[in-house]
Coordinates of C-alpha atoms and ligand atoms in Angstrom, one line a residue:
M1 CA -27.8 0.9 -30.6
A2 CA -25.4 3.2 -28.8
D3 CA -27.6 3.9 -25.8
E4 CA -27.8 0.2 -25.2
A5 CA -24.1 -0.3 -25.2
P6 CA -22.9 -1.8 -21.9
Q7 CA -21.4 0.9 -19.6
T8 CA -17.7 0.7 -19.0
K9 CA -16.8 3.6 -16.8
F10 CA -18.6 4.6 -13.6
L11 CA -17.7 8.2 -12.8
L12 CA -18.5 10.4 -9.9
E13 CA -18.9 14.2 -9.9
E14 CA -16.3 16.2 -8.0
S15 CA -19.1 17.1 -5.6
A16 CA -19.3 13.4 -4.7
L17 CA -15.7 13.3 -3.3
P18 CA -15.9 11.8 0.2
R19 CA -15.6 14.5 2.9
R20 CA -14.5 12.1 5.6
W21 CA -12.1 9.3 6.0
Y22 CA -13.5 6.0 7.4
N23 CA -11.8 4.7 10.6
I24 CA -12.3 0.9 10.8
Q25 CA -11.0 1.0 14.4
S26 CA -14.5 2.0 15.5
D27 CA -16.0 -1.2 14.1
M28 CA -13.3 -3.9 14.6
P29 CA -14.5 -6.9 16.6
S30 CA -11.1 -7.1 18.3
P31 CA -9.3 -3.8 18.8
A32 CA -5.8 -3.7 17.4
Q33 CA -3.2 -4.0 20.1
P34 CA -1.0 -1.0 20.9
P35 CA 2.6 -0.5 19.7
L36 CA 5.1 -1.1 22.5
H37 CA 8.3 0.7 23.5
P38 CA 11.1 -1.8 22.9
G39 CA 13.0 -0.7 26.0
T40 CA 10.1 -0.8 28.5
G41 CA 7.6 -3.1 26.8
E42 CA 4.9 -0.6 27.7
P43 CA 2.5 0.9 25.1
V44 CA 4.0 3.9 23.3
G45 CA 2.4 7.2 24.4
P46 CA 1.9 10.2 22.1
D47 CA 4.9 12.0 23.5
A48 CA 7.3 9.3 22.3
L49 CA 6.1 9.9 18.8
T50 CA 6.2 13.7 18.6
P51 CA 9.8 13.9 17.4
L52 CA 8.7 11.9 14.3
F53 CA 5.0 12.8 13.6
P54 CA 2.7 15.8 13.9
M55 CA 0.1 15.5 16.8
E56 CA -2.9 15.4 14.5
L57 CA -1.5 12.2 12.8
I58 CA -0.7 10.7 16.2
L59 CA -4.3 11.4 17.3
Q60 CA -5.6 9.8 14.1
E61 CA -3.4 6.8 14.8
V62 CA -5.4 6.0 18.0
S63 CA -8.7 7.6 17.2
Q64 CA -11.9 5.5 17.8
E65 CA -14.1 7.9 15.9
A66 CA -15.9 6.3 12.9
E67 CA -15.3 9.2 10.6
I68 CA -12.7 11.9 10.5
P69 CA -13.2 15.1 8.4
I70 CA -10.9 15.7 5.5
P71 CA -9.5 19.3 5.7
D72 CA -10.6 21.6 2.9
A73 CA -7.0 22.2 1.7
V74 CA -6.5 18.4 1.3
L75 CA -9.8 18.1 -0.6
D76 CA -8.7 21.0 -2.9
I77 CA -5.6 18.9 -3.9
Y78 CA -7.6 15.6 -4.1
R79 CA -9.7 17.3 -6.7
L80 CA -6.8 17.4 -9.2
W81 CA -7.5 13.7 -9.8
R82 CA -10.3 12.4 -7.6
P83 CA -12.9 10.9 -7.7
T84 CA -11.0 8.2 -9.7
P85 CA -12.8 6.0 -12.2
L86 CA -14.3 2.6 -11.6
Y87 CA -14.3 0.3 -14.7
R88 CA -16.3 -2.8 -15.6
A89 CA -13.7 -5.0 -17.4
H90 CA -16.0 -6.2 -20.2
R91 CA -13.1 -7.1 -22.6
L92 CA -11.2 -9.0 -19.9
E93 CA -14.4 -10.9 -19.0
Q94 CA -14.8 -11.8 -22.6
A95 CA -11.2 -12.9 -23.0
L96 CA -11.6 -15.2 -20.0
S97 CA -15.0 -16.4 -21.1
T98 CA -16.0 -16.0 -17.5
R99 CA -19.5 -15.8 -16.1
S100 CA -18.3 -13.5 -13.4
R101 CA -18.4 -9.8 -13.5
I102 CA -15.1 -8.0 -13.0
F103 CA -14.8 -4.4 -11.8
Y104 CA -11.7 -2.4 -11.0
K105 CA -11.1 0.9 -9.3
Y106 CA -8.2 2.7 -11.0
E107 CA -5.9 4.8 -8.8
G108 CA -3.3 5.2 -11.5
V109 CA -4.8 8.5 -12.6
S110 CA -3.2 10.5 -9.8
P111 CA -0.2 12.7 -10.8
A112 CA 2.3 10.2 -9.3
G113 CA 0.5 7.3 -10.9
S114 CA -0.8 5.4 -7.8
H115 CA -3.0 5.6 -4.7
K116 CA -0.1 6.9 -2.6
P117 CA -0.9 10.6 -3.0
N118 CA -4.1 10.1 -1.0
T119 CA -2.1 9.9 2.2
A120 CA 1.0 11.9 1.0
V121 CA -1.1 15.1 0.6
A122 CA -2.8 14.6 4.0
Q123 CA 0.6 14.0 5.8
A124 CA 2.3 16.9 4.1
Y125 CA -0.7 19.1 5.1
Y126 CA -0.7 18.2 8.8
N127 CA 3.1 18.6 9.0
K128 CA 3.0 22.0 7.5
E129 CA 0.1 23.1 9.8
E130 CA 2.3 22.1 12.8
G131 CA 5.4 24.0 11.6
R132 CA 7.6 21.3 10.0
T133 CA 9.4 22.4 6.9
R134 CA 11.0 19.1 5.7
L135 CA 9.9 15.5 5.5
A136 CA 12.1 12.4 5.3
T137 CA 10.9 9.1 3.9
E138 CA 11.8 5.7 2.3
T139 CA 10.6 4.4 -1.0
G140 CA 10.6 0.9 -2.5
A141 CA 9.5 1.1 -6.2
G142 CA 9.6 4.9 -6.1
Q143 CA 5.8 5.2 -6.1
W144 CA 5.6 6.4 -2.5
G145 CA 8.6 8.7 -2.8
S146 CA 7.2 10.3 -5.9
A147 CA 3.8 10.8 -4.2
L148 CA 5.4 12.5 -1.2
A149 CA 7.7 14.6 -3.4
F150 CA 4.5 15.7 -5.3
A151 CA 2.6 16.5 -2.1
C152 CA 5.6 18.4 -0.6
R153 CA 6.0 20.4 -3.7
L154 CA 2.4 21.5 -3.7
L155 CA 2.5 22.4 0.0
G156 CA 5.9 24.0 0.0
L157 CA 7.9 21.5 2.1
E158 CA 11.4 20.0 1.4
C159 CA 11.5 16.3 0.8
K160 CA 14.3 13.7 1.3
V161 CA 13.8 10.2 0.0
Y162 CA 15.9 7.1 0.8
M163 CA 15.2 4.9 -2.2
V164 CA 15.9 1.1 -1.9
R165 CA 19.1 0.5 -3.9
I166 CA 17.6 -2.2 -6.2
S167 CA 14.8 0.2 -7.3
Y168 CA 17.2 3.1 -7.5
D169 CA 19.1 1.1 -10.1
Q170 CA 16.1 -0.5 -11.8
K171 CA 13.9 2.7 -12.0
P172 CA 16.0 5.7 -12.8
F173 CA 13.0 7.6 -14.1
R174 CA 11.1 7.4 -10.9
R175 CA 14.1 9.1 -9.4
S176 CA 13.9 11.8 -12.1
L177 CA 10.2 12.2 -11.3
M178 CA 10.9 12.8 -7.6
Q179 CA 13.6 15.3 -8.6
T180 CA 11.1 17.1 -10.9
W181 CA 9.0 17.7 -7.9
G182 CA 12.0 19.0 -6.0
A183 CA 12.9 16.1 -3.8
T184 CA 16.5 15.0 -2.9
V185 CA 16.9 11.2 -3.5
V186 CA 19.7 8.9 -2.3
A187 CA 20.1 5.1 -2.7
S188 CA 19.6 3.1 0.5
P189 CA 21.6 1.8 2.2
S190 CA 23.5 5.2 2.0
D191 CA 26.5 6.5 3.9
E192 CA 24.4 9.4 5.2
T193 CA 23.1 7.7 8.2
Q194 CA 24.5 5.4 10.9
S195 CA 22.0 2.6 10.0
G196 CA 23.0 2.8 6.3
R197 CA 26.7 2.8 7.1
A198 CA 26.3 -0.3 9.4
I199 CA 24.6 -2.2 6.6
L200 CA 27.2 -1.2 4.0
E201 CA 30.0 -2.2 6.2
E202 CA 28.7 -5.8 6.4
H203 CA 27.1 -6.0 2.9
P204 CA 28.7 -3.4 0.6
D205 CA 26.5 -4.8 -2.3
S206 CA 23.3 -4.8 -0.3
P207 CA 20.2 -4.4 -2.7
G208 CA 18.6 -2.6 0.2
S209 CA 15.1 -3.2 1.6
L210 CA 12.2 -1.1 2.8
G211 CA 13.2 -2.1 6.4
I212 CA 16.6 -0.6 5.9
A213 CA 15.4 2.5 4.1
I214 CA 12.8 3.1 6.9
S215 CA 15.7 3.0 9.5
E216 CA 17.6 5.7 7.5
A217 CA 14.6 8.0 7.1
V218 CA 13.6 7.6 10.8
E219 CA 17.2 8.4 11.9
D220 CA 17.2 11.5 9.6
A221 CA 13.9 12.8 11.0
A222 CA 14.8 12.1 14.7
G223 CA 18.1 14.0 14.3
R224 CA 16.5 17.3 13.0
D225 CA 13.9 19.6 14.6
D226 CA 12.7 20.9 11.2
T227 CA 12.1 17.4 9.9
A228 CA 9.3 14.8 10.4
Y229 CA 9.2 11.2 9.2
S230 CA 6.5 10.2 6.8
L231 CA 5.5 6.6 6.1
G232 CA 3.7 5.5 3.0
S233 CA 1.9 2.4 4.4
V234 CA 1.4 0.2 7.4
L235 CA 0.4 2.8 10.1
N236 CA -3.3 3.3 11.0
H237 CA -3.4 6.9 9.8
V238 CA -2.0 6.0 6.4
L239 CA -4.7 3.3 5.9
L240 CA -7.3 5.8 7.1
H241 CA -6.4 8.4 4.4
Q242 CA -6.7 5.7 1.7
T243 CA -10.4 5.0 2.6
V244 CA -11.5 7.6 0.0
I245 CA -10.9 4.8 -2.5
G246 CA -13.4 2.3 -1.0
Q247 CA -16.0 5.0 -0.2
E248 CA -16.0 6.1 -3.9
A249 CA -16.1 2.5 -5.0
L250 CA -19.2 1.8 -2.9
A251 CA -21.0 4.7 -4.6
Q252 CA -19.7 3.6 -8.1
M253 CA -20.8 0.0 -7.6
E254 CA -24.2 1.4 -6.7
L255 CA -24.2 3.3 -10.0
A256 CA -23.3 0.0 -11.7
G257 CA -26.3 -1.7 -10.0
A258 CA -23.9 -4.2 -8.4
F259 CA -22.3 -5.2 -5.2
P260 CA -19.1 -7.2 -4.9
D261 CA -19.0 -10.8 -3.6
V262 CA -15.2 -10.5 -3.6
V263 CA -13.0 -7.4 -2.9
I264 CA -9.3 -7.8 -3.8
G265 CA -6.2 -5.7 -3.3
C266 CA -2.5 -6.3 -3.6
F267 CA -0.6 -6.3 -0.3
G268 CA 2.7 -4.6 0.5
G269 CA 2.2 -2.8 3.8
G270 CA -1.5 -2.8 3.4
S271 CA -2.5 0.7 2.4
N272 CA -4.2 0.3 -1.0
F273 CA -5.7 -3.0 0.1
A274 CA -7.2 -1.2 3.2
G275 CA -8.2 1.8 1.2
L276 CA -10.5 -0.2 -1.0
S277 CA -11.5 -2.9 1.4
F278 CA -12.2 -1.1 4.7
P279 CA -15.4 0.6 3.6
F280 CA -16.6 -2.8 2.4
L281 CA -15.4 -4.5 5.6
R282 CA -17.7 -2.0 7.4
E283 CA -20.5 -3.7 5.5
K284 CA -19.1 -7.1 6.2
I285 CA -18.9 -6.5 9.9
A286 CA -22.5 -5.2 9.8
G287 CA -23.5 -8.6 8.4
R288 CA -23.1 -8.6 4.6
E289 CA -21.3 -11.5 3.0
I290 CA -18.1 -10.4 1.2
D291 CA -14.9 -12.4 0.6
V292 CA -12.0 -10.0 1.2
L293 CA -8.7 -11.1 -0.4
A294 CA -5.1 -9.7 0.0
C295 CA -2.6 -10.7 -2.7
E296 CA 1.1 -10.8 -1.9
P297 CA 4.2 -12.1 -3.6
A298 CA 5.5 -15.6 -2.9
A299 CA 8.9 -14.0 -2.4
C300 CA 7.7 -12.0 0.5
P301 CA 4.7 -13.9 1.9
T302 CA 4.1 -11.9 5.1
L303 CA 0.4 -12.7 5.7
T304 CA 0.4 -16.2 4.4
R305 CA 3.7 -17.5 5.9
G306 CA 4.7 -14.9 8.5
T307 CA 3.9 -15.0 12.2
F308 CA 1.6 -12.6 14.1
T309 CA 3.7 -11.1 16.8
Y310 CA 5.4 -7.9 18.0
D311 CA 8.3 -6.9 15.7
F312 CA 10.2 -3.8 14.7
G313 CA 8.9 -2.0 11.6
D314 CA 12.5 -1.5 10.4
T315 CA 15.8 -3.4 10.1
G316 CA 17.7 -1.0 12.4
K317 CA 15.3 -1.5 15.3
L318 CA 14.5 2.2 15.6
T319 CA 10.7 2.0 15.5
P320 CA 8.3 0.9 18.2
L321 CA 7.3 -2.8 18.3
M322 CA 4.2 -3.3 16.1
P323 CA 1.7 -6.2 16.5
M324 CA 1.7 -7.5 13.0
H325 CA 2.3 -10.4 10.6
T326 CA 6.0 -10.4 10.0
L327 CA 8.8 -12.4 8.4
G328 CA 11.3 -10.9 10.9
H329 CA 12.9 -7.4 10.7
D330 CA 16.1 -9.0 9.3
F331 CA 14.3 -10.5 6.4
I332 CA 15.6 -9.1 3.1
P333 CA 13.2 -10.1 0.3
A334 CA 14.6 -11.3 -3.1
P335 CA 14.8 -8.4 -5.6
I336 CA 11.5 -9.1 -7.3
H337 CA 10.0 -6.4 -9.6
A338 CA 7.1 -5.6 -7.4
G339 CA 9.4 -3.4 -5.2
G340 CA 6.5 -1.9 -3.3
L341 CA 5.5 -5.4 -1.9
R342 CA 9.0 -6.2 -0.5
Y343 CA 8.2 -5.5 3.2
H344 CA 8.8 -7.9 6.1
G345 CA 5.9 -6.6 8.1
A346 CA 2.2 -5.7 7.6
A347 CA -0.3 -3.1 8.7
P348 CA -1.4 -4.0 12.3
L349 CA -5.0 -3.3 11.4
V350 CA -5.0 -5.7 8.5
S351 CA -3.0 -8.3 10.6
Q352 CA -5.7 -8.2 13.2
L353 CA -8.5 -8.5 10.6
V354 CA -6.7 -11.6 9.2
R355 CA -6.4 -13.0 12.7
D356 CA -10.2 -12.5 13.2
G357 CA -11.0 -14.2 9.9
L358 CA -12.4 -11.1 8.2
V359 CA -9.6 -11.0 5.6
R360 CA -7.8 -13.8 3.8
A361 CA -4.5 -13.8 1.8
E362 CA -2.9 -15.6 -1.1
A363 CA 0.7 -15.5 -2.4
Y364 CA 1.7 -15.6 -6.1
L365 CA 4.8 -16.2 -8.2
Q366 CA 6.0 -13.2 -10.2
N367 CA 5.9 -14.9 -13.7
D368 CA 2.2 -15.8 -13.1
V369 CA 1.6 -12.3 -12.0
F370 CA 3.2 -10.8 -15.1
A371 CA 1.3 -13.2 -17.4
S372 CA -2.0 -11.8 -15.8
A373 CA -0.7 -8.2 -16.2
V374 CA 0.0 -8.7 -19.9
L375 CA -3.4 -10.3 -20.4
F376 CA -5.0 -7.4 -18.6
A377 CA -3.1 -4.8 -20.7
G378 CA -4.0 -6.6 -23.9
N379 CA -7.7 -6.3 -23.1
E380 CA -8.3 -3.3 -20.9
G381 CA -5.4 -1.2 -22.3
I382 CA -3.9 -0.1 -19.0
V383 CA -0.3 -1.4 -18.2
P384 CA -0.4 -2.1 -14.5
A385 CA 2.3 -1.6 -11.9
P386 CA 3.8 -5.0 -11.0
E387 CA 2.4 -4.5 -7.5
A388 CA -1.1 -3.9 -8.7
A389 CA -0.7 -6.9 -11.1
H390 CA -0.9 -9.1 -8.0
A391 CA -4.5 -7.9 -7.5
I392 CA -5.3 -8.6 -11.2
H393 CA -3.9 -12.1 -10.8
G394 CA -6.0 -12.6 -7.7
A395 CA -9.1 -11.5 -9.6
L396 CA -8.3 -13.8 -12.5
E397 CA -7.8 -16.8 -10.2
T398 CA -11.0 -15.9 -8.4
A399 CA -13.0 -15.8 -11.7
K400 CA -11.4 -19.1 -12.8
A401 CA -12.3 -20.8 -9.5
A402 CA -15.9 -19.6 -9.8
D403 CA -16.2 -20.8 -13.3
E404 CA -14.8 -24.2 -12.3
A405 CA -17.4 -24.3 -9.5
G406 CA -20.2 -23.3 -11.9
E407 CA -20.7 -20.0 -10.0
Q408 CA -21.0 -16.4 -11.0
R409 CA -19.3 -13.8 -8.8
T410 CA -19.0 -10.1 -8.8
I411 CA -15.4 -9.3 -8.3
L412 CA -13.9 -5.9 -7.5
F413 CA -10.2 -5.2 -7.3
N414 CA -8.0 -2.2 -6.8
L415 CA -5.7 -1.3 -9.7
S416 CA -3.4 0.7 -7.4
G417 CA -1.1 2.2 -10.1
H418 CA 0.1 2.2 -13.6
G419 CA 3.4 0.6 -14.7
H420 CA 4.8 3.3 -17.0
F421 CA 8.0 3.4 -15.0
D422 CA 8.2 -0.3 -14.7
M423 CA 8.8 -1.3 -18.3
A424 CA 12.3 -2.7 -17.6
A425 CA 10.4 -5.3 -15.5
Y426 CA 8.2 -6.1 -18.4
D427 CA 11.3 -6.4 -20.6
N428 CA 12.8 -8.9 -18.2
Y429 CA 9.5 -10.9 -18.2
F430 CA 9.4 -11.0 -22.0
A431 CA 13.1 -12.1 -22.1
G432 CA 12.3 -15.0 -19.7
D433 CA 14.7 -13.5 -17.1
L434 CA 12.3 -13.2 -14.2
E435 CA 13.1 -15.6 -11.4
D436 CA 10.3 -17.2 -9.5
V437 CA 11.4 -17.0 -5.9
S438 CA 9.6 -19.2 -3.5
L439 CA 11.0 -19.1 0.0
E440 CA 12.5 -22.0 1.8
Q441 CA 10.9 -22.7 5.2
E442 CA 14.4 -22.7 6.7
E443 CA 15.0 -19.1 5.7
I444 CA 11.7 -18.0 7.3
E445 CA 12.6 -19.8 10.5
R446 CA 16.0 -18.2 10.5
T447 CA 14.7 -14.6 10.2
L448 CA 11.9 -15.3 12.7
G449 CA 14.6 -16.4 15.1
A450 CA 15.5 -12.7 15.4
L451 CA 12.2 -12.2 17.3
A452 CA 13.2 -14.3 20.2
G453 CA 12.8 -12.3 23.4
L454 CA 10.4 -9.8 22.0
P455 CA 6.9 -9.6 23.6
T456 CA 4.1 -11.6 22.1
P457 CA 0.6 -10.2 21.6
A458 CA -2.4 -11.3 23.7
Ligands
PLP1 C1 1.2 0.8 -7.3 C2 1.5 0.2 -5.9 N1 0.6 -0.6 -5.4 C3 0.8 -1.1 -4.1 C4 1.9 -0.9 -3.4 C5 2.1 -1.5 -2.1 O1 1.9 -0.7 -1.0 P1 0.6 -0.8 -0.1 O2 0.4 -2.3 0.4 O3 0.8 0.1 1.0 O4 -0.6 -0.4 -0.9 C6 2.8 0.0 -3.9 C7 4.0 0.4 -3.1 O5 4.9 1.0 -3.5 C8 2.6 0.6 -5.2 O6 3.5 1.4 -5.7

């Protein structure tokens, strides 16, 4: 009978949209260590950051308040797509013949197709409030750039995007999307900045990397009074803005009458992972048992094979030194198709949580990830972004391990975006052209060598 059919979607009313962001800094057992000025080795004060960021975001970066109110103007824009749905993956469970229950939170319903607008809108809002008229940023796969282009368009700001060369070539329609929202997009490394020109001189065919594109965007913003820099991941305030995801998911799991044993997100810089997991980590820190898993590519295994130390956030060494897991700021990941996961560093907050044993990480090869993505699409319908497919693969591996151990687990993962602009990657996978890149230890040791002489965290 219809009313006995198992429920698939768990939806919240608009009135249930979270009104506050959750700040995990108030609950962390060991506080995150401060960013340092590379010249002096001293903690970076707010004044050093004002050329790049509005004061409100600088204050959020260091805030110890547990909750920070979301401005009404930001909530008004969130309402265009939030609250996002939470699904029970019944068909996938059946296909796997698993005893476990699998849930996913779907962030691909945003206008840009991923979780990234959750922070893009907030950042554009605070910049506008403080008088900036233009934002400069980098983008990997184009998801972040399109999210910021969308947010700037709605709030009336100009937007300049430095897009990693390999994605610029692989994903021309992401570029068109950014242009539709009024942004100016150039391939990075570009000849428009000193950092870009320096790389091009040495490597004219450089595929680019997030580290290089960040240098270009920071240089652009630092050189103009009307422009601020906007980062789509890694920083504390970015992770903070994403916590609407996990807060909604907590309420939706309650609607489903379930609570996750395992919470999973893919990991690039850490924002979608943090967005889902931080509100659950609040419960874990308070004593609940939850396994929290970050899934990264074997071609860029920052959390699983990097070192926790102070490093620059960019290749051109323009940013403060961040305490984080890193493969070294010179590391240029192989051009895998999950462009948004090709970052040498990691969010300092997540790095600290890994260090404290509250979060663990696994790394996967891209052919395995695409196989899981295709299995997921064939059962749940949604074609995932290659980045998000890492979380799917993590969920499938978790369910498999539980079945092998004769256990039943409740698994929740973040489906951070759809893959409608990533079909060339799927074509390559079907053609058998995807390379499985697993890094040599020597290469990691070489790029970590660039960290000699930098301070080490306590
Ligand atoms: C769909 C999607 N998921 C995940 C990521 C990785 O970023 P983060 O680790 O900040 O969530 C990206 C980055 O571009 C993305 O586009």
